[in-house]
Tab-separated table of C-alpha atoms and ligand atoms in Angstrom:
chain	number	residue	atom	x	y	z
A	486	ILE	CA	7.624	-2.564	15.829
A	487	VAL	CA	8.815	-3.355	12.544
A	488	GLN	CA	11.726	-6.092	12.371
A	489	TRP	CA	15.012	-5.483	9.674
A	490	THR	CA	14.429	-7.804	6.693
A	491	PRO	CA	17.899	-9.477	7.274
A	492	PHE	CA	19.763	-7.898	3.985
A	493	PHE	CA	21.723	-5.456	3.584
A	494	GLN	CA	22.082	-3.159	0.335
A	495	THR	CA	24.484	-1.302	-1.849
A	496	TYR	CA	24.162	1.707	-3.723
A	497	LYS	CA	27.283	3.842	-4.972
A	498	LYS	CA	29.154	1.535	-2.775
A	499	GLN	CA	27.372	2.689	0.577
A	500	ARG	CA	26.081	-0.233	2.560
A	501	TYR	CA	22.000	-0.142	4.318
A	502	PRO	CA	19.565	-1.986	6.228
A	503	TRP	CA	16.968	-1.893	3.623
A	504	VAL	CA	13.962	-1.015	5.515
A	505	GLN	CA	10.307	-3.445	4.196
A	506	LEU	CA	7.215	-1.541	5.809
A	507	ALA	CA	4.576	-4.111	5.046
A	508	GLY	CA	4.200	-7.620	3.345
A	509	HIS	CA	5.857	-11.316	4.300
A	510	GLN	CA	8.978	-10.889	5.043
A	511	GLY	CA	10.117	-13.670	2.982
A	512	ASN	CA	9.151	-11.768	0.050
A	513	PHE	CA	12.205	-10.108	-0.365
A	514	LYS	CA	15.300	-10.226	-0.348
A	515	ALA	CA	18.883	-8.083	-2.684
A	516	GLY	CA	19.082	-8.085	-6.151
A	517	PRO	CA	22.109	-8.667	-7.756
A	518	GLU	CA	22.587	-5.560	-9.080
A	519	PRO	CA	23.499	-2.743	-6.633
A	520	GLY	CA	20.253	-0.405	-6.006
A	521	THR	CA	17.866	-3.513	-7.112
A	522	ILE	CA	15.538	-5.825	-4.935
A	523	LEU	CA	13.756	-9.216	-5.541
A	524	LYS	CA	10.263	-9.330	-4.642
A	525	LYS	CA	8.593	-13.119	-5.460
A	526	LEU	CA	7.475	-13.370	-8.420
A	527	CYS	CA	2.897	-13.061	-8.848
A	528	PRO	CA	2.295	-13.062	-12.805
A	529	LYS	CA	-0.619	-10.541	-12.112
A	530	GLU	CA	2.296	-8.304	-10.441
A	531	GLN	CA	4.755	-8.696	-13.107
A	532	LEU	CA	1.978	-8.814	-15.609
A	533	CYS	CA	1.258	-4.971	-14.330
A	534	PHE	CA	4.830	-4.087	-14.266
A	535	GLN	CA	5.471	-4.975	-17.632
A	536	VAL	CA	2.136	-3.223	-19.183
A	537	LEU	CA	3.247	0.538	-16.741
A	538	MET	CA	7.004	-0.055	-18.186
A	539	LYS	CA	4.859	1.234	-22.179
A	540	ASP	CA	2.967	3.608	-20.055
A	541	VAL	CA	2.568	6.915	-18.904
A	542	LEU	CA	3.268	5.899	-14.634
A	543	ARG	CA	6.675	4.725	-15.323
A	544	PRO	CA	8.445	7.245	-13.717
A	545	TYR	CA	6.549	6.864	-10.730
A	546	VAL	CA	6.548	3.181	-10.199
A	547	PRO	CA	9.901	1.314	-9.961
A	548	GLU	CA	12.147	0.123	-12.670
A	549	TYR	CA	11.205	-3.529	-13.395
A	550	LYS	CA	14.250	-5.389	-14.581
A	551	GLY	CA	12.715	-8.486	-15.448
A	552	HIS	CA	12.556	-12.101	-13.342
A	553	LEU	CA	14.944	-14.481	-12.721
A	554	THR	CA	14.993	-17.795	-10.542
A	555	CYS	CA	17.190	-18.254	-7.200
A	556	GLU	CA	17.151	-19.969	-3.626
A	557	ASP	CA	14.464	-18.528	-1.258
A	558	SER	CA	15.187	-18.083	2.250
A	559	ASP	CA	13.264	-21.733	2.913
A	560	GLY	CA	16.428	-23.097	0.077
A	561	GLU	CA	13.750	-24.266	-2.749
A	562	THR	CA	13.717	-22.633	-5.733
A	563	ALA	CA	10.954	-19.386	-7.100
A	564	MET	CA	10.613	-16.844	-8.894
A	565	TYR	CA	11.795	-13.552	-8.416
A	566	LEU	CA	11.090	-10.349	-10.343
A	567	GLN	CA	14.020	-7.710	-10.340
A	568	LEU	CA	12.909	-3.959	-9.265
A	569	GLN	CA	14.260	-0.885	-8.644
A	570	ASP	CA	15.540	-0.491	-5.292
A	571	LEU	CA	13.245	2.771	-4.388
A	572	LEU	CA	15.450	3.679	-1.260
A	573	GLY	CA	18.824	3.534	-2.638
A	574	GLU	CA	19.304	7.625	-3.797
A	575	PHE	CA	18.597	7.903	-0.255
A	576	THR	CA	20.757	8.405	2.553
A	577	ASN	CA	19.423	7.061	6.031
A	578	PRO	CA	15.677	7.590	4.786
A	579	CYS	CA	12.504	8.329	6.589
A	580	VAL	CA	9.694	6.043	4.865
A	581	MET	CA	5.541	5.638	4.824
A	582	ASP	CA	3.639	2.820	3.036
A	583	CYS	CA	-0.031	3.880	2.643
A	584	LYS	CA	-1.836	1.500	1.054
A	585	VAL	CA	-4.178	3.633	-1.199
A	586	GLY	CA	-8.421	2.833	-2.355
A	587	VAL	CA	-11.527	2.302	-0.043
A	588	ARG	CA	-11.331	-0.975	0.479
A	589	THR	CA	-8.356	-3.715	0.068
A	590	TYR	CA	-9.871	-6.831	-0.774
A	591	LEU	CA	-10.992	-7.888	-4.185
A	592	GLU	CA	-14.539	-8.479	-5.478
A	593	GLU	CA	-13.931	-11.585	-5.793
A	594	GLU	CA	-12.370	-11.896	-1.589
A	595	LEU	CA	-16.220	-10.702	-0.070
A	596	ALA	CA	-17.658	-12.506	-3.006
A	597	LYS	CA	-16.171	-15.884	-2.296
A	598	ALA	CA	-16.476	-14.870	1.460
A	599	LYS	CA	-20.492	-14.750	0.952
A	600	GLU	CA	-20.648	-18.116	-0.439
A	601	LYS	CA	-21.313	-20.149	2.668
A	602	PRO	CA	-21.326	-17.585	5.431
A	603	LYS	CA	-20.552	-19.124	8.490
A	604	LEU	CA	-20.942	-17.716	11.879
A	605	ARG	CA	-16.973	-16.661	12.748
A	606	LYS	CA	-16.579	-16.832	17.048
A	607	ASP	CA	-13.150	-15.100	15.918
A	608	MET	CA	-13.980	-12.446	13.724
A	609	TYR	CA	-16.600	-11.182	16.334
A	610	GLU	CA	-13.540	-11.859	19.353
A	611	LYS	CA	-11.692	-9.091	17.057
A	612	MET	CA	-14.312	-7.042	16.301
A	613	ILE	CA	-15.251	-6.241	19.734
A	614	GLN	CA	-11.867	-6.044	21.324
A	615	ILE	CA	-11.668	-2.551	19.104
A	616	ASP	CA	-14.733	-1.724	19.190
A	617	PRO	CA	-17.291	-2.749	21.148
A	618	ASN	CA	-20.306	-1.715	19.781
A	619	ALA	CA	-19.629	-2.792	16.600
A	620	PRO	CA	-21.776	-5.770	16.857
A	621	THR	CA	-25.879	-5.625	16.212
A	622	ASP	CA	-28.256	-6.526	18.878
A	623	GLU	CA	-28.239	-10.152	17.175
A	624	GLU	CA	-24.487	-10.067	16.696
A	625	HIS	CA	-24.151	-9.538	20.304
A	626	ARG	CA	-26.650	-12.444	20.600
A	627	LEU	CA	-24.660	-14.834	18.606
A	628	LYS	CA	-21.511	-14.153	19.358
A	629	GLY	CA	-20.521	-14.086	16.039
A	630	VAL	CA	-20.235	-12.049	12.418
A	631	THR	CA	-20.074	-13.799	9.263
A	632	LYS	CA	-16.614	-13.258	6.680
A	633	PRO	CA	-18.272	-10.455	4.090
A	634	ARG	CA	-19.483	-8.532	7.573
A	635	TYR	CA	-16.166	-8.534	9.044
A	636	MET	CA	-14.594	-7.592	5.784
A	637	VAL	CA	-16.408	-4.642	5.384
A	638	TRP	CA	-15.762	-3.430	8.871
A	639	ARG	CA	-12.461	-3.942	9.122
A	640	GLU	CA	-11.581	-1.018	6.073
A	641	THR	CA	-14.415	1.081	8.833
A	642	ILE	CA	-11.891	0.845	11.291
A	643	SER	CA	-9.126	2.843	9.885
A	644	SER	CA	-9.309	5.581	7.302
A	645	THR	CA	-9.229	2.917	4.444
A	646	ALA	CA	-13.987	3.279	3.698
A	647	THR	CA	-13.197	6.903	4.410
A	648	LEU	CA	-10.611	8.494	2.794
A	649	GLY	CA	-9.586	6.629	0.568
A	650	PHE	CA	-6.367	5.851	2.043
A	651	ARG	CA	-3.856	4.206	5.626
A	652	ILE	CA	-1.496	4.509	6.775
A	653	GLU	CA	0.323	0.845	7.481
A	654	GLY	CA	3.114	1.182	8.398
A	655	ILE	CA	6.499	4.132	8.554
A	656	LYS	CA	9.956	4.271	9.505
A	657	LYS	CA	11.796	7.426	10.886
A	658	SER	CA	15.475	8.287	10.685
A	659	ASP	CA	16.091	7.121	13.893
A	660	GLY	CA	15.296	3.582	13.098
A	661	LYS	CA	11.667	4.286	15.015
A	662	SER	CA	9.254	1.853	13.046
A	663	SER	CA	5.381	1.667	13.426
A	664	LYS	CA	3.202	-0.994	12.143
A	665	ASP	CA	0.634	-0.033	14.736
A	666	PHE	CA	-1.969	1.736	12.451
A	667	LYS	CA	-4.917	0.206	12.448
A	668	THR	CA	-7.574	2.121	13.871
A	669	THR	CA	-5.368	5.807	12.691
A	670	LYS	CA	-8.969	6.569	11.698
A	671	THR	CA	-9.404	10.520	11.583
A	672	ARG	CA	-8.056	13.710	9.393
A	673	GLU	CA	-6.668	14.985	11.854
A	674	GLN	CA	-4.726	11.228	13.086
A	675	ILE	CA	-3.511	10.894	10.330
A	676	LEU	CA	-2.526	14.536	10.030
A	677	GLU	CA	-1.044	14.235	13.044
A	678	CYS	CA	0.634	11.019	11.804
A	679	PHE	CA	1.740	12.657	8.681
A	680	ALA	CA	3.761	15.744	11.329
A	681	ASP	CA	5.593	12.980	13.254
A	682	PHE	CA	6.877	11.569	10.221
A	683	THR	CA	7.994	15.030	8.431
A	684	ALA	CA	8.837	16.086	11.199
A	685	GLY	CA	12.291	18.237	11.216
A	686	PHE	CA	12.768	17.381	7.614
A	687	PRO	CA	10.407	20.344	6.706
A	688	HIS	CA	11.873	20.202	2.670
A	689	ALA	CA	9.719	17.560	2.525
A	690	ILE	CA	6.212	18.161	2.389
A	691	PRO	CA	6.609	20.914	-1.119
A	692	LYS	CA	7.688	18.127	-2.927
A	693	TYR	CA	5.635	15.711	-2.032
A	694	ILE	CA	2.803	17.595	-2.271
A	695	GLN	CA	3.943	18.857	-6.117
A	696	ARG	CA	4.722	14.686	-6.890
A	697	LEU	CA	1.699	13.319	-5.707
A	698	LYS	CA	-0.167	16.332	-8.006
A	699	ALA	CA	2.052	14.983	-10.850
A	700	ILE	CA	0.995	11.338	-9.995
A	701	LYS	CA	-2.776	13.147	-10.338
A	702	ALA	CA	-2.318	14.037	-13.395
A	703	THR	CA	-0.331	12.036	-14.895
A	704	LEU	CA	-2.819	8.986	-13.872
A	705	GLU	CA	-5.382	10.984	-15.170
A	706	VAL	CA	-4.395	10.361	-18.395
A	707	SER	CA	-3.143	6.443	-18.360
A	708	ASN	CA	-3.816	3.737	-20.695
A	709	PHE	CA	-2.750	1.949	-17.613
A	710	PHE	CA	-5.234	3.735	-14.698
A	711	THR	CA	-8.190	3.556	-16.828
A	712	THR	CA	-8.305	-0.462	-17.784
A	713	HIS	CA	-7.671	-1.129	-14.513
A	714	GLU	CA	-8.960	-2.198	-10.638
A	715	VAL	CA	-6.712	-0.887	-7.899
A	716	ILE	CA	-6.176	-2.481	-4.935
A	717	GLY	CA	-3.530	-3.032	-2.000
A	718	SER	CA	-1.354	-1.242	-3.530
A	719	SER	CA	0.881	1.396	-2.254
A	720	LEU	CA	2.209	4.747	-2.258
A	721	LEU	CA	5.771	5.259	-0.146
A	722	PHE	CA	7.284	8.200	0.794
A	723	VAL	CA	10.368	8.485	0.902
A	724	HIS	CA	12.243	11.046	2.340
A	725	ASP	CA	16.383	12.177	3.847
A	726	GLN	CA	17.893	15.975	4.457
A	727	THR	CA	17.789	16.716	0.766
A	728	ASN	CA	15.352	15.153	-0.716
A	729	ALA	CA	12.052	13.881	-0.523
A	730	ASN	CA	9.944	11.352	-2.899
A	731	VAL	CA	6.789	9.147	-3.839
A	732	TRP	CA	5.788	6.043	-6.246
A	733	LEU	CA	3.786	3.675	-6.633
A	734	ILE	CA	4.745	-0.042	-5.428
A	735	ASP	CA	2.374	-3.288	-5.161
A	736	PHE	CA	0.157	-4.244	-8.041
A	737	ALA	CA	-0.197	-7.960	-6.798
A	738	LYS	CA	-3.762	-7.288	-6.070
A	739	THR	CA	-4.617	-4.742	-9.505
A	740	LEU	CA	-6.902	-6.648	-12.017
A	741	VAL	CA	-7.470	-6.173	-15.691
A	742	LEU	CA	-11.583	-4.636	-15.501
A	743	PRO	CA	-14.143	-6.798	-18.023
A	744	ARG	CA	-13.122	-5.103	-21.391
A	745	GLU	CA	-17.433	-3.189	-21.068
A	746	MET	CA	-16.554	-2.503	-17.834
A	747	GLN	CA	-14.906	1.285	-16.500
A	748	ILE	CA	-14.794	3.356	-13.782
A	749	THR	CA	-14.193	6.569	-12.322
A	750	HIS	CA	-11.958	6.061	-9.256
A	751	SER	CA	-13.998	8.539	-7.917
A	752	MET	CA	-17.014	7.384	-7.399
A	753	SER	CA	-18.132	4.971	-4.072
A	754	TRP	CA	-17.871	1.315	-3.822
A	755	VAL	CA	-21.475	-0.243	-4.099
A	756	VAL	CA	-20.449	-4.019	-4.637
A	757	GLY	CA	-19.912	-5.105	-7.878
A	758	ASN	CA	-19.350	-1.631	-9.153
A	759	HIS	CA	-16.148	-2.316	-9.359
A	760	GLU	CA	-14.868	0.955	-8.341
A	761	ASP	CA	-11.476	0.756	-6.547
A	762	GLY	CA	-11.513	4.635	-4.748
A	763	TYR	CA	-8.485	5.506	-5.715
A	764	MET	CA	-8.669	8.482	-6.565
A	765	ILE	CA	-10.620	9.520	-3.272
A	766	GLY	CA	-6.861	8.584	-1.324
A	767	VAL	CA	-5.040	10.598	-3.681
A	768	ASN	CA	-6.878	13.558	-3.101
A	769	ASN	CA	-6.989	13.723	0.238
A	770	LEU	CA	-3.160	12.597	0.898
A	771	ILE	CA	-2.790	15.998	-1.197
A	772	ASP	CA	-5.003	18.139	0.946
A	773	ILE	CA	-3.834	16.297	3.937
A	774	PHE	CA	0.007	17.560	3.253
A	775	SER	CA	-1.426	20.786	2.293
A	776	GLN	CA	-3.140	21.777	5.731
A	777	LEU	CA	0.641	20.543	6.937
A	778	MET	CA	2.683	22.602	5.145
A	779	GLU	CA	-0.274	25.590	6.139
A	780	GLN	CA	0.612	25.285	9.545
B	1184	ATP	P1	1.442	-6.368	0.966
B	1184	ATP	O1	0.054	-7.272	0.287
B	1184	ATP	O2	1.380	-6.534	2.513
B	1184	ATP	O3	0.961	-5.369	1.134
B	1184	ATP	P2	3.516	-7.410	-0.976
B	1184	ATP	O4	4.300	-8.306	-0.104
B	1184	ATP	O5	3.048	-7.564	-1.673
B	1184	ATP	O6	2.319	-6.555	1.039
B	1184	ATP	P3	5.056	-5.159	-1.495
B	1184	ATP	O7	3.777	-4.043	-0.564
B	1184	ATP	O8	4.914	-4.805	-2.472
B	1184	ATP	O9	4.792	-5.884	-0.287
B	1184	ATP	O10	6.474	-4.613	-0.390
B	1184	ATP	C1	6.026	-4.160	1.087
B	1184	ATP	C2	6.953	-3.059	1.327
B	1184	ATP	O11	8.445	-3.492	0.885
B	1184	ATP	C3	6.805	-1.870	1.129
B	1184	ATP	O12	5.961	-1.219	2.058
B	1184	ATP	C4	7.657	-1.283	1.341
B	1184	ATP	O13	8.647	-1.141	2.854
B	1184	ATP	C5	9.506	-2.266	0.298
B	1184	ATP	N1	9.622	-1.727	-0.730
B	1184	ATP	C6	8.123	-2.623	-1.545
B	1184	ATP	N2	9.054	-2.448	-2.584
B	1184	ATP	C7	10.189	-1.862	-2.615
B	1184	ATP	C8	10.846	-0.772	-3.854
B	1184	ATP	N3	10.528	-1.486	-5.056
B	1184	ATP	N4	12.155	-0.507	-3.412
B	1184	ATP	C9	11.921	0.248	-1.474
B	1184	ATP	N5	11.439	-0.811	-0.982
B	1184	ATP	C10	10.566	-1.109	-1.680
B	1185	MG	MG1	1.989	-3.516	-0.281
B	1186	MG	MG1	1.084	-6.739	-1.680
């Protein structure tokens, strides 16, 4: 169960509890202006937002309103990005965070894990807890797996490796929220989650499909998207009684591609080709929501 973040947001004179479905609690706080939030500044993410504000994708990401320095939850001085609060225009919203892409770590993180690949007992334990058949005979015998092996395997227990996205968290209008989707893997399981998420809000489904199609069309012509490897970024789905919308969020692991490198965002990833599978995820999201609408 997700904890409510300990702050209230004010928008159009209404106060509502802000909800955070991923990341560290301490990374977010209420903004100085109504309708804004503060996220701990990461220079890479800030650069992405600066570029995005001049890109065709601008309508599909939270407005970036600059950075500021203030005290964090430990009383230390810290820098924050000031962002549009995407929940601001909604009343008692339902929220879902889907992390997009066929992998959620950077090539360099995998390379680093490969440097001194020690056998890890803790990772072996985590592995057999989820799937006792996952380790090879050799790994069972050694009671250990290497970190790179674990990293690659972990993406296969959710829908990340196969569908190009996974559910990170859902909060429904009754206040119930869950982050318990680590092994939600099959198309059928996802469809069921989406059905539950939109239950009682049928108007949201066609709105989500339309918006996802607009996002897809815009990604295809975006200079930002052409020049970046988008890892660990999410699509945030928000609806209430009357409205539904989707935005791209979280660019802390989005990197500029090497100058000579071009990726398709649709081809399979093999170590070194930098493919992120972002479009695989967007296409599957459109497909699954379309199937939901036909039911
Ligand atoms: P992680 O890397 O673990 O995913 P993070 O610290 O980079 O987390 P984000 O993914 O950017 O943080 O955001 C975490 C959560 O906060 C999101 O799932 C969403 O619920 C909420 N959130 C983030 N940005 C916004 C926004 N602009 N408006 C409303 N909610 C937001
Ligand atoms: Mg995130
Ligand atoms: Mg992040």
